[in-house]
Amino acid sequence: MLNWNFLETFVVLSENLNFSETAKILNTAQPVVSRQIKMLEENLGYALFLRSKKSVALSPEGLELKRKLGPLVEEIKRVLILDRSENSTLLKINIRMGSMYEAGQLLLLPKVAQFLEVHPESTIHVSLMSTSLVNDQVAKGILDFGFVYELSERKSVKAFAVTQDIPVMIADKKVAANWRKQERYNFIGYRENDLYLKGFLERHLNKTEMSKVRYLSSVNSHGAIIDLVRKQHGMSVIPRTSAVRAVEKGYVEIVEQDKKPQTLYLICHEQILIDKRKKVFLDYLLKQFKDAKS
């Protein structure tokens, strides 16, 4: 079955002929781009791109589809973005939102930016803060929406599971290969009493290994944690999303990871769902997260 995402992905890729660049433009992952193009080709019954290890080029059929489809996709985007006369009252939205720090920056803010591109009349205020504070302010109605790992027990707060992340143990490259043989395991935490870190260690280390754990310092920034891990030849536990870039650059290595992913949630006060204008924003985010997983 064809859908809008396949067609838009094809048009963007046909312009730059680069899967990584297309993923960045569409704010998704490269494997998602590859999968969508493969499914589009399977539905059409012919190859759209000629691939080699060093280059990507349009096939003759791909060139013809680009010629026909490119203007149509642009026109559809123009209509969806610019022609809002019937729904203009729904698009002038003022949103207050709270989010965890790194997860918000990496996973949430790109989708907020996309919403503002489609609805430039809207205003969205995003505050980065602790999960407990996000939960508290959403429950009190101070914030309209929140983006968190952990949920409060307040019945007035509605939660929507939108994506997952995997806790991973990272180590400086000098100690990664033989970290279990170290006399001490020097850990940097996210906070002074880092339950996220402690829980991971209890799941992955035995009693003898736990006795080697030493907490060197804490800092509430995953980027700063990675810097300290490198400088102090230490270790830490952070979400995989926050570690990927540093691993790709060779700054640190992942030495252990949980088998069970951790769920991230969009939350809101149940009264927000009555406001049709703000529900537009919620529905948009839910769709963006759903599309990112497909």
PDB file of N, CA and C in Angstrom, residues 8-110:
ATOM      1  N   GLU A   8       6.779  11.315  -0.559  1.00  0.00           N
ATOM      2  CA  GLU A   8       7.611  12.452  -0.161  1.00  0.00           C
ATOM      3  C   GLU A   8       9.072  12.028  -0.045  1.00  0.00           C
ATOM      4  N   THR A   9       9.311  10.841   0.523  1.00  0.00           N
ATOM      5  CA  THR A   9      10.678  10.342   0.655  1.00  0.00           C
ATOM      6  C   THR A   9      11.316  10.162  -0.714  1.00  0.00           C
ATOM      7  N   PHE A  10      10.553   9.621  -1.660  1.00  0.00           N
ATOM      8  CA  PHE A  10      11.085   9.433  -3.006  1.00  0.00           C
ATOM      9  C   PHE A  10      11.487  10.765  -3.630  1.00  0.00           C
ATOM     10  N   VAL A  11      10.613  11.758  -3.522  1.00  0.00           N
ATOM     11  CA  VAL A  11      10.893  13.053  -4.147  1.00  0.00           C
ATOM     12  C   VAL A  11      12.139  13.692  -3.536  1.00  0.00           C
ATOM     13  N   VAL A  12      12.260  13.657  -2.203  1.00  0.00           N
ATOM     14  CA  VAL A  12      13.429  14.246  -1.544  1.00  0.00           C
ATOM     15  C   VAL A  12      14.701  13.505  -1.948  1.00  0.00           C
ATOM     16  N   LEU A  13      14.650  12.162  -1.950  1.00  0.00           N
ATOM     17  CA  LEU A  13      15.828  11.372  -2.316  1.00  0.00           C
ATOM     18  C   LEU A  13      16.184  11.578  -3.785  1.00  0.00           C
ATOM     19  N   SER A  14      15.189  11.745  -4.638  1.00  0.00           N
ATOM     20  CA  SER A  14      15.464  11.948  -6.067  1.00  0.00           C
ATOM     21  C   SER A  14      16.179  13.269  -6.314  1.00  0.00           C
ATOM     22  N   GLU A  15      16.044  14.228  -5.383  1.00  0.00           N
ATOM     23  CA  GLU A  15      16.695  15.529  -5.535  1.00  0.00           C
ATOM     24  C   GLU A  15      18.159  15.496  -5.094  1.00  0.00           C
ATOM     25  N   ASN A  16      18.437  14.792  -3.988  1.00  0.00           N
ATOM     26  CA  ASN A  16      19.813  14.828  -3.472  1.00  0.00           C
ATOM     27  C   ASN A  16      20.597  13.532  -3.661  1.00  0.00           C
ATOM     28  N   LEU A  17      19.891  12.432  -3.969  1.00  0.00           N
ATOM     29  CA  LEU A  17      20.532  11.135  -4.223  1.00  0.00           C
ATOM     30  C   LEU A  17      21.479  10.732  -3.093  1.00  0.00           C
ATOM     31  N   ASN A  18      21.036  10.988  -1.880  1.00  0.00           N
ATOM     32  CA  ASN A  18      21.838  10.654  -0.709  1.00  0.00           C
ATOM     33  C   ASN A  18      20.895  10.215   0.411  1.00  0.00           C
ATOM     34  N   PHE A  19      20.990   8.941   0.815  1.00  0.00           N
ATOM     35  CA  PHE A  19      20.064   8.408   1.808  1.00  0.00           C
ATOM     36  C   PHE A  19      20.239   9.096   3.168  1.00  0.00           C
ATOM     37  N   SER A  20      21.491   9.349   3.564  1.00  0.00           N
ATOM     38  CA  SER A  20      21.730   9.992   4.860  1.00  0.00           C
ATOM     39  C   SER A  20      21.181  11.409   4.878  1.00  0.00           C
ATOM     40  N   GLU A  21      21.422  12.155   3.803  1.00  0.00           N
ATOM     41  CA  GLU A  21      20.938  13.532   3.730  1.00  0.00           C
ATOM     42  C   GLU A  21      19.419  13.569   3.708  1.00  0.00           C
ATOM     43  N   THR A  22      18.802  12.622   3.004  1.00  0.00           N
ATOM     44  CA  THR A  22      17.340  12.546   2.955  1.00  0.00           C
ATOM     45  C   THR A  22      16.774  12.293   4.350  1.00  0.00           C
ATOM     46  N   ALA A  23      17.412  11.402   5.099  1.00  0.00           N
ATOM     47  CA  ALA A  23      16.962  11.116   6.470  1.00  0.00           C
ATOM     48  C   ALA A  23      17.021  12.367   7.340  1.00  0.00           C
ATOM     49  N   LYS A  24      18.088  13.167   7.178  1.00  0.00           N
ATOM     50  CA  LYS A  24      18.212  14.400   7.955  1.00  0.00           C
ATOM     51  C   LYS A  24      17.111  15.386   7.579  1.00  0.00           C
ATOM     52  N   ILE A  25      16.842  15.544   6.285  1.00  0.00           N
ATOM     53  CA  ILE A  25      15.821  16.484   5.822  1.00  0.00           C
ATOM     54  C   ILE A  25      14.450  16.095   6.355  1.00  0.00           C
ATOM     55  N   LEU A  26      14.168  14.802   6.362  1.00  0.00           N
ATOM     56  CA  LEU A  26      12.859  14.313   6.792  1.00  0.00           C
ATOM     57  C   LEU A  26      12.818  14.020   8.292  1.00  0.00           C
ATOM     58  N   ASN A  27      13.946  14.271   8.970  1.00  0.00           N
ATOM     59  CA  ASN A  27      14.038  14.039  10.419  1.00  0.00           C
ATOM     60  C   ASN A  27      13.665  12.607  10.790  1.00  0.00           C
ATOM     61  N   THR A  28      14.301  11.668  10.122  1.00  0.00           N
ATOM     62  CA  THR A  28      14.065  10.257  10.416  1.00  0.00           C
ATOM     63  C   THR A  28      15.391   9.525  10.327  1.00  0.00           C
ATOM     64  N   ALA A  29      15.370   8.218  10.420  1.00  0.00           N
ATOM     65  CA  ALA A  29      16.594   7.422  10.373  1.00  0.00           C
ATOM     66  C   ALA A  29      16.836   6.907   8.954  1.00  0.00           C
ATOM     67  N   GLN A  30      18.098   6.711   8.604  1.00  0.00           N
ATOM     68  CA  GLN A  30      18.427   6.231   7.262  1.00  0.00           C
ATOM     69  C   GLN A  30      17.763   4.886   6.939  1.00  0.00           C
ATOM     70  N   PRO A  31      17.717   3.925   7.891  1.00  0.00           N
ATOM     71  CA  PRO A  31      17.035   2.666   7.583  1.00  0.00           C
ATOM     72  C   PRO A  31      15.560   2.846   7.237  1.00  0.00           C
ATOM     73  N   VAL A  32      14.921   3.863   7.828  1.00  0.00           N
ATOM     74  CA  VAL A  32      13.513   4.138   7.512  1.00  0.00           C
ATOM     75  C   VAL A  32      13.386   4.589   6.069  1.00  0.00           C
ATOM     76  N   VAL A  33      14.306   5.467   5.628  1.00  0.00           N
ATOM     77  CA  VAL A  33      14.302   5.930   4.234  1.00  0.00           C
ATOM     78  C   VAL A  33      14.486   4.743   3.297  1.00  0.00           C
ATOM     79  N   SER A  34      15.465   3.893   3.584  1.00  0.00           N
ATOM     80  CA  SER A  34      15.733   2.727   2.734  1.00  0.00           C
ATOM     81  C   SER A  34      14.533   1.799   2.671  1.00  0.00           C
ATOM     82  N   ARG A  35      13.891   1.575   3.828  1.00  0.00           N
ATOM     83  CA  ARG A  35      12.734   0.681   3.867  1.00  0.00           C
ATOM     84  C   ARG A  35      11.557   1.248   3.080  1.00  0.00           C
ATOM     85  N   GLN A  36      11.323   2.549   3.193  1.00  0.00           N
ATOM     86  CA  GLN A  36      10.199   3.162   2.476  1.00  0.00           C
ATOM     87  C   GLN A  36      10.423   3.109   0.960  1.00  0.00           C
ATOM     88  N   ILE A  37      11.655   3.362   0.532  1.00  0.00           N
ATOM     89  CA  ILE A  37      11.954   3.289  -0.905  1.00  0.00           C
ATOM     90  C   ILE A  37      11.802   1.855  -1.415  1.00  0.00           C
ATOM     91  N   LYS A  38      12.263   0.897  -0.622  1.00  0.00           N
ATOM     92  CA  LYS A  38      12.131  -0.517  -1.021  1.00  0.00           C
ATOM     93  C   LYS A  38      10.668  -0.911  -1.151  1.00  0.00           C
ATOM     94  N   MET A  39       9.838  -0.473  -0.183  1.00  0.00           N
ATOM     95  CA  MET A  39       8.410  -0.802  -0.233  1.00  0.00           C
ATOM     96  C   MET A  39       7.730  -0.118  -1.418  1.00  0.00           C
ATOM     97  N   LEU A  40       8.147   1.113  -1.710  1.00  0.00           N
ATOM     98  CA  LEU A  40       7.582   1.814  -2.872  1.00  0.00           C
ATOM     99  C   LEU A  40       7.950   1.089  -4.158  1.00  0.00           C
ATOM    100  N   GLU A  41       9.202   0.659  -4.260  1.00  0.00           N
ATOM    101  CA  GLU A  41       9.642  -0.074  -5.454  1.00  0.00           C
ATOM    102  C   GLU A  41       8.903  -1.404  -5.597  1.00  0.00           C
ATOM    103  N   GLU A  42       8.674  -2.091  -4.475  1.00  0.00           N
ATOM    104  CA  GLU A  42       7.950  -3.357  -4.513  1.00  0.00           C
ATOM    105  C   GLU A  42       6.504  -3.149  -4.949  1.00  0.00           C
ATOM    106  N   ASN A  43       5.888  -2.052  -4.477  1.00  0.00           N
ATOM    107  CA  ASN A  43       4.516  -1.762  -4.874  1.00  0.00           C
ATOM    108  C   ASN A  43       4.416  -1.399  -6.351  1.00  0.00           C
ATOM    109  N   LEU A  44       5.415  -0.686  -6.849  1.00  0.00           N
ATOM    110  CA  LEU A  44       5.383  -0.257  -8.249  1.00  0.00           C
ATOM    111  C   LEU A  44       5.835  -1.368  -9.192  1.00  0.00           C
ATOM    112  N   GLY A  45       6.673  -2.265  -8.695  1.00  0.00           N
ATOM    113  CA  GLY A  45       7.134  -3.372  -9.524  1.00  0.00           C
ATOM    114  C   GLY A  45       8.374  -3.070 -10.328  1.00  0.00           C
ATOM    115  N   TYR A  46       9.084  -2.002  -9.997  1.00  0.00           N
ATOM    116  CA  TYR A  46      10.337  -1.695 -10.691  1.00  0.00           C
ATOM    117  C   TYR A  46      11.244  -0.853  -9.802  1.00  0.00           C
ATOM    118  N   ALA A  47      12.543  -0.874 -10.149  1.00  0.00           N
ATOM    119  CA  ALA A  47      13.535  -0.134  -9.367  1.00  0.00           C
ATOM    120  C   ALA A  47      13.468   1.352  -9.699  1.00  0.00           C
ATOM    121  N   LEU A  48      13.560   2.175  -8.671  1.00  0.00           N
ATOM    122  CA  LEU A  48      13.558   3.628  -8.866  1.00  0.00           C
ATOM    123  C   LEU A  48      14.969   4.193  -8.820  1.00  0.00           C
ATOM    124  N   PHE A  49      15.882   3.482  -8.145  1.00  0.00           N
ATOM    125  CA  PHE A  49      17.247   3.963  -8.006  1.00  0.00           C
ATOM    126  C   PHE A  49      18.238   2.851  -8.358  1.00  0.00           C
ATOM    127  N   LEU A  50      19.350   3.243  -8.921  1.00  0.00           N
ATOM    128  CA  LEU A  50      20.447   2.333  -9.214  1.00  0.00           C
ATOM    129  C   LEU A  50      21.517   2.577  -8.156  1.00  0.00           C
ATOM    130  N   ARG A  51      21.781   1.571  -7.336  1.00  0.00           N
ATOM    131  CA  ARG A  51      22.676   1.738  -6.198  1.00  0.00           C
ATOM    132  C   ARG A  51      23.987   1.003  -6.418  1.00  0.00           C
ATOM    133  N   SER A  52      25.058   1.636  -5.980  1.00  0.00           N
ATOM    134  CA  SER A  52      26.367   0.986  -5.915  1.00  0.00           C
ATOM    135  C   SER A  52      26.981   1.358  -4.577  1.00  0.00           C
ATOM    136  N   LYS A  53      28.160   0.837  -4.276  1.00  0.00           N
ATOM    137  CA  LYS A  53      28.796   1.134  -2.998  1.00  0.00           C
ATOM    138  C   LYS A  53      29.165   2.606  -2.882  1.00  0.00           C
ATOM    139  N   LYS A  54      29.370   3.278  -4.031  1.00  0.00           N
ATOM    140  CA  LYS A  54      29.855   4.659  -3.999  1.00  0.00           C
ATOM    141  C   LYS A  54      28.826   5.694  -4.446  1.00  0.00           C
ATOM    142  N   SER A  55      27.732   5.275  -5.054  1.00  0.00           N
ATOM    143  CA  SER A  55      26.810   6.279  -5.590  1.00  0.00           C
ATOM    144  C   SER A  55      25.384   5.756  -5.672  1.00  0.00           C
ATOM    145  N   VAL A  56      24.469   6.706  -5.820  1.00  0.00           N
ATOM    146  CA  VAL A  56      23.055   6.422  -6.031  1.00  0.00           C
ATOM    147  C   VAL A  56      22.593   7.246  -7.219  1.00  0.00           C
ATOM    148  N   ALA A  57      21.883   6.619  -8.143  1.00  0.00           N
ATOM    149  CA  ALA A  57      21.374   7.331  -9.319  1.00  0.00           C
ATOM    150  C   ALA A  57      19.944   6.893  -9.602  1.00  0.00           C
ATOM    151  N   LEU A  58      19.197   7.752 -10.227  1.00  0.00           N
ATOM    152  CA  LEU A  58      17.832   7.412 -10.613  1.00  0.00           C
ATOM    153  C   LEU A  58      17.834   6.467 -11.803  1.00  0.00           C
ATOM    154  N   SER A  59      16.975   5.455 -11.762  1.00  0.00           N
ATOM    155  CA  SER A  59      16.770   4.585 -12.917  1.00  0.00           C
ATOM    156  C   SER A  59      15.941   5.353 -13.948  1.00  0.00           C
ATOM    157  N   PRO A  60      15.837   4.876 -15.168  1.00  0.00           N
ATOM    158  CA  PRO A  60      14.974   5.559 -16.147  1.00  0.00           C
ATOM    159  C   PRO A  60      13.534   5.694 -15.646  1.00  0.00           C
ATOM    160  N   GLU A  61      13.030   4.634 -14.980  1.00  0.00           N
ATOM    161  CA  GLU A  61      11.673   4.713 -14.424  1.00  0.00           C
ATOM    162  C   GLU A  61      11.606   5.738 -13.286  1.00  0.00           C
ATOM    163  N   GLY A  62      12.686   5.803 -12.513  1.00  0.00           N
ATOM    164  CA  GLY A  62      12.741   6.784 -11.440  1.00  0.00           C
ATOM    165  C   GLY A  62      12.746   8.201 -11.962  1.00  0.00           C
ATOM    166  N   LEU A  63      13.483   8.446 -13.034  1.00  0.00           N
ATOM    167  CA  LEU A  63      13.510   9.772 -13.651  1.00  0.00           C
ATOM    168  C   LEU A  63      12.120  10.184 -14.130  1.00  0.00           C
ATOM    169  N   GLU A  64      11.408   9.248 -14.725  1.00  0.00           N
ATOM    170  CA  GLU A  64      10.069   9.545 -15.229  1.00  0.00           C
ATOM    171  C   GLU A  64       9.100   9.825 -14.077  1.00  0.00           C
ATOM    172  N   LEU A  65       9.208   9.019 -12.994  1.00  0.00           N
ATOM    173  CA  LEU A  65       8.328   9.236 -11.850  1.00  0.00           C
ATOM    174  C   LEU A  65       8.630  10.579 -11.184  1.00  0.00           C
ATOM    175  N   LYS A  66       9.915  10.922 -11.105  1.00  0.00           N
ATOM    176  CA  LYS A  66      10.284  12.225 -10.525  1.00  0.00           C
ATOM    177  C   LYS A  66       9.674  13.356 -11.337  1.00  0.00           C
ATOM    178  N   ARG A  67       9.729  13.244 -12.659  1.00  0.00           N
ATOM    179  CA  ARG A  67       9.183  14.288 -13.536  1.00  0.00           C
ATOM    180  C   ARG A  67       7.686  14.474 -13.306  1.00  0.00           C
ATOM    181  N   LYS A  68       6.981  13.363 -13.128  1.00  0.00           N
ATOM    182  CA  LYS A  68       5.532  13.433 -12.967  1.00  0.00           C
ATOM    183  C   LYS A  68       5.121  13.746 -11.525  1.00  0.00           C
ATOM    184  N   LEU A  69       5.850  13.158 -10.574  1.00  0.00           N
ATOM    185  CA  LEU A  69       5.416  13.216  -9.185  1.00  0.00           C
ATOM    186  C   LEU A  69       5.914  14.459  -8.452  1.00  0.00           C
ATOM    187  N   GLY A  70       7.111  14.934  -8.803  1.00  0.00           N
ATOM    188  CA  GLY A  70       7.704  16.066  -8.096  1.00  0.00           C
ATOM    189  C   GLY A  70       6.777  17.265  -7.967  1.00  0.00           C
ATOM    190  N   PRO A  71       6.227  17.780  -9.047  1.00  0.00           N
ATOM    191  CA  PRO A  71       5.332  18.941  -8.955  1.00  0.00           C
ATOM    192  C   PRO A  71       4.064  18.652  -8.153  1.00  0.00           C
ATOM    193  N   LEU A  72       3.565  17.407  -8.230  1.00  0.00           N
ATOM    194  CA  LEU A  72       2.351  17.067  -7.492  1.00  0.00           C
ATOM    195  C   LEU A  72       2.598  17.081  -5.989  1.00  0.00           C
ATOM    196  N   VAL A  73       3.724  16.512  -5.569  1.00  0.00           N
ATOM    197  CA  VAL A  73       4.053  16.490  -4.145  1.00  0.00           C
ATOM    198  C   VAL A  73       4.221  17.905  -3.617  1.00  0.00           C
ATOM    199  N   GLU A  74       4.909  18.750  -4.375  1.00  0.00           N
ATOM    200  CA  GLU A  74       5.096  20.131  -3.941  1.00  0.00           C
ATOM    201  C   GLU A  74       3.771  20.868  -3.844  1.00  0.00           C
ATOM    202  N   GLU A  75       2.855  20.595  -4.762  1.00  0.00           N
ATOM    203  CA  GLU A  75       1.546  21.249  -4.732  1.00  0.00           C
ATOM    204  C   GLU A  75       0.734  20.792  -3.523  1.00  0.00           C
ATOM    205  N   ILE A  76       0.803  19.487  -3.226  1.00  0.00           N
ATOM    206  CA  ILE A  76       0.088  18.967  -2.056  1.00  0.00           C
ATOM    207  C   ILE A  76       0.635  19.606  -0.790  1.00  0.00           C
ATOM    208  N   LYS A  77       1.963  19.729  -0.669  1.00  0.00           N
ATOM    209  CA  LYS A  77       2.562  20.368   0.500  1.00  0.00           C
ATOM    210  C   LYS A  77       2.148  21.831   0.597  1.00  0.00           C
ATOM    211  N   ARG A  78       2.076  22.487  -0.547  1.00  0.00           N
ATOM    212  CA  ARG A  78       1.669  23.892  -0.543  1.00  0.00           C
ATOM    213  C   ARG A  78       0.247  24.037  -0.039  1.00  0.00           C
ATOM    214  N   VAL A  79      -0.635  23.140  -0.481  1.00  0.00           N
ATOM    215  CA  VAL A  79      -2.035  23.204  -0.054  1.00  0.00           C
ATOM    216  C   VAL A  79      -2.146  22.929   1.443  1.00  0.00           C
ATOM    217  N   LEU A  80      -1.414  21.890   1.897  1.00  0.00           N
ATOM    218  CA  LEU A  80      -1.503  21.535   3.310  1.00  0.00           C
ATOM    219  C   LEU A  80      -0.936  22.623   4.216  1.00  0.00           C
ATOM    220  N   ILE A  81       0.102  23.306   3.760  1.00  0.00           N
ATOM    221  CA  ILE A  81       0.771  24.291   4.598  1.00  0.00           C
ATOM    222  C   ILE A  81       0.165  25.685   4.470  1.00  0.00           C
ATOM    223  N   LEU A  82      -0.220  26.077   3.255  1.00  0.00           N
ATOM    224  CA  LEU A  82      -0.620  27.460   3.015  1.00  0.00           C
ATOM    225  C   LEU A  82      -2.117  27.692   2.986  1.00  0.00           C
ATOM    226  N   ASP A  83      -2.886  26.700   2.539  1.00  0.00           N
ATOM    227  CA  ASP A  83      -4.315  26.924   2.393  1.00  0.00           C
ATOM    228  C   ASP A  83      -5.030  26.489   3.673  1.00  0.00           C
ATOM    229  N   ARG A  84      -5.148  27.426   4.631  1.00  0.00           N
ATOM    230  CA  ARG A  84      -5.710  27.090   5.926  1.00  0.00           C
ATOM    231  C   ARG A  84      -6.946  27.909   6.248  1.00  0.00           C
ATOM    232  N   SER A  85      -7.592  28.457   5.265  1.00  0.00           N
ATOM    233  CA  SER A  85      -8.697  29.383   5.529  1.00  0.00           C
ATOM    234  C   SER A  85      -9.801  28.746   6.360  1.00  0.00           C
ATOM    235  N   GLU A  86     -10.092  27.458   6.124  1.00  0.00           N
ATOM    236  CA  GLU A  86     -11.183  26.803   6.835  1.00  0.00           C
ATOM    237  C   GLU A  86     -10.792  26.413   8.262  1.00  0.00           C
ATOM    238  N   ASN A  87      -9.487  26.242   8.491  1.00  0.00           N
ATOM    239  CA  ASN A  87      -9.054  25.753   9.796  1.00  0.00           C
ATOM    240  C   ASN A  87      -8.132  26.729  10.522  1.00  0.00           C
ATOM    241  N   SER A  88      -8.145  27.995  10.121  1.00  0.00           N
ATOM    242  CA  SER A  88      -7.186  28.937  10.674  1.00  0.00           C
ATOM    243  C   SER A  88      -7.316  29.069  12.185  1.00  0.00           C
ATOM    244  N   THR A  89      -8.537  28.940  12.739  1.00  0.00           N
ATOM    245  CA  THR A  89      -8.702  29.092  14.187  1.00  0.00           C
ATOM    246  C   THR A  89      -8.037  27.951  14.943  1.00  0.00           C
ATOM    247  N   LEU A  90      -7.857  26.800  14.282  1.00  0.00           N
ATOM    248  CA  LEU A  90      -7.231  25.664  14.944  1.00  0.00           C
ATOM    249  C   LEU A  90      -5.710  25.763  14.933  1.00  0.00           C
ATOM    250  N   LEU A  91      -5.176  26.650  14.102  1.00  0.00           N
ATOM    251  CA  LEU A  91      -3.743  26.667  13.894  1.00  0.00           C
ATOM    252  C   LEU A  91      -3.023  27.749  14.689  1.00  0.00           C
ATOM    253  N   LYS A  92      -3.750  28.617  15.348  1.00  0.00           N
ATOM    254  CA  LYS A  92      -3.138  29.640  16.192  1.00  0.00           C
ATOM    255  C   LYS A  92      -3.142  29.122  17.626  1.00  0.00           C
ATOM    256  N   ILE A  93      -2.123  28.358  17.936  1.00  0.00           N
ATOM    257  CA  ILE A  93      -2.088  27.635  19.197  1.00  0.00           C
ATOM    258  C   ILE A  93      -0.929  28.133  20.056  1.00  0.00           C
ATOM    259  N   ASN A  94      -1.184  28.311  21.331  1.00  0.00           N
ATOM    260  CA  ASN A  94      -0.140  28.673  22.287  1.00  0.00           C
ATOM    261  C   ASN A  94       0.073  27.482  23.223  1.00  0.00           C
ATOM    262  N   ILE A  95       1.227  26.868  23.136  1.00  0.00           N
ATOM    263  CA  ILE A  95       1.504  25.632  23.866  1.00  0.00           C
ATOM    264  C   ILE A  95       2.636  25.850  24.874  1.00  0.00           C
ATOM    265  N   ARG A  96       2.445  25.311  26.060  1.00  0.00           N
ATOM    266  CA  ARG A  96       3.505  25.275  27.071  1.00  0.00           C
ATOM    267  C   ARG A  96       3.857  23.802  27.312  1.00  0.00           C
ATOM    268  N   MET A  97       5.119  23.493  27.149  1.00  0.00           N
ATOM    269  CA  MET A  97       5.513  22.087  27.206  1.00  0.00           C
ATOM    270  C   MET A  97       6.787  21.914  28.012  1.00  0.00           C
ATOM    271  N   GLY A  98       6.855  20.819  28.770  1.00  0.00           N
ATOM    272  CA  GLY A  98       8.055  20.488  29.531  1.00  0.00           C
ATOM    273  C   GLY A  98       8.626  19.166  29.058  1.00  0.00           C
ATOM    274  N   SER A  99       9.939  19.037  29.121  1.00  0.00           N
ATOM    275  CA  SER A  99      10.570  17.808  28.648  1.00  0.00           C
ATOM    276  C   SER A  99      11.865  17.544  29.402  1.00  0.00           C
ATOM    277  N   MET A 100      12.233  16.270  29.452  1.00  0.00           N
ATOM    278  CA  MET A 100      13.565  15.888  29.915  1.00  0.00           C
ATOM    279  C   MET A 100      14.600  16.555  29.012  1.00  0.00           C
ATOM    280  N   TYR A 101      15.813  16.634  29.467  1.00  0.00           N
ATOM    281  CA  TYR A 101      16.827  17.389  28.748  1.00  0.00           C
ATOM    282  C   TYR A 101      17.223  16.755  27.409  1.00  0.00           C
ATOM    283  N   GLU A 102      18.104  15.756  27.426  1.00  0.00           N
ATOM    284  CA  GLU A 102      18.650  15.232  26.179  1.00  0.00           C
ATOM    285  C   GLU A 102      17.589  14.579  25.295  1.00  0.00           C
ATOM    286  N   ALA A 103      16.693  13.796  25.888  1.00  0.00           N
ATOM    287  CA  ALA A 103      15.645  13.150  25.094  1.00  0.00           C
ATOM    288  C   ALA A 103      14.777  14.205  24.422  1.00  0.00           C
ATOM    289  N   GLY A 104      14.516  15.288  25.122  1.00  0.00           N
ATOM    290  CA  GLY A 104      13.732  16.367  24.529  1.00  0.00           C
ATOM    291  C   GLY A 104      14.453  17.012  23.375  1.00  0.00           C
ATOM    292  N   GLN A 105      15.750  17.264  23.552  1.00  0.00           N
ATOM    293  CA  GLN A 105      16.527  17.903  22.502  1.00  0.00           C
ATOM    294  C   GLN A 105      16.635  17.021  21.260  1.00  0.00           C
ATOM    295  N   LEU A 106      16.873  15.725  21.465  1.00  0.00           N
ATOM    296  CA  LEU A 106      17.143  14.829  20.342  1.00  0.00           C
ATOM    297  C   LEU A 106      15.882  14.268  19.688  1.00  0.00           C
ATOM    298  N   LEU A 107      14.848  13.997  20.476  1.00  0.00           N
ATOM    299  CA  LEU A 107      13.678  13.299  19.948  1.00  0.00           C
ATOM    300  C   LEU A 107      12.446  14.191  19.798  1.00  0.00           C
ATOM    301  N   LEU A 108      12.276  15.145  20.710  1.00  0.00           N
ATOM    302  CA  LEU A 108      11.059  15.957  20.713  1.00  0.00           C
ATOM    303  C   LEU A 108      11.184  17.247  19.910  1.00  0.00           C
ATOM    304  N   LEU A 109      12.227  18.024  20.156  1.00  0.00           N
ATOM    305  CA  LEU A 109      12.330  19.348  19.545  1.00  0.00           C
ATOM    306  C   LEU A 109      12.316  19.337  18.011  1.00  0.00           C
ATOM    307  N   PRO A 110      12.928  18.334  17.344  1.00  0.00           N
ATOM    308  CA  PRO A 110      12.809  18.310  15.880  1.00  0.00           C
ATOM    309  C   PRO A 110      11.356  18.205  15.410  1.00  0.00           C
TER     310      PRO A 110
END
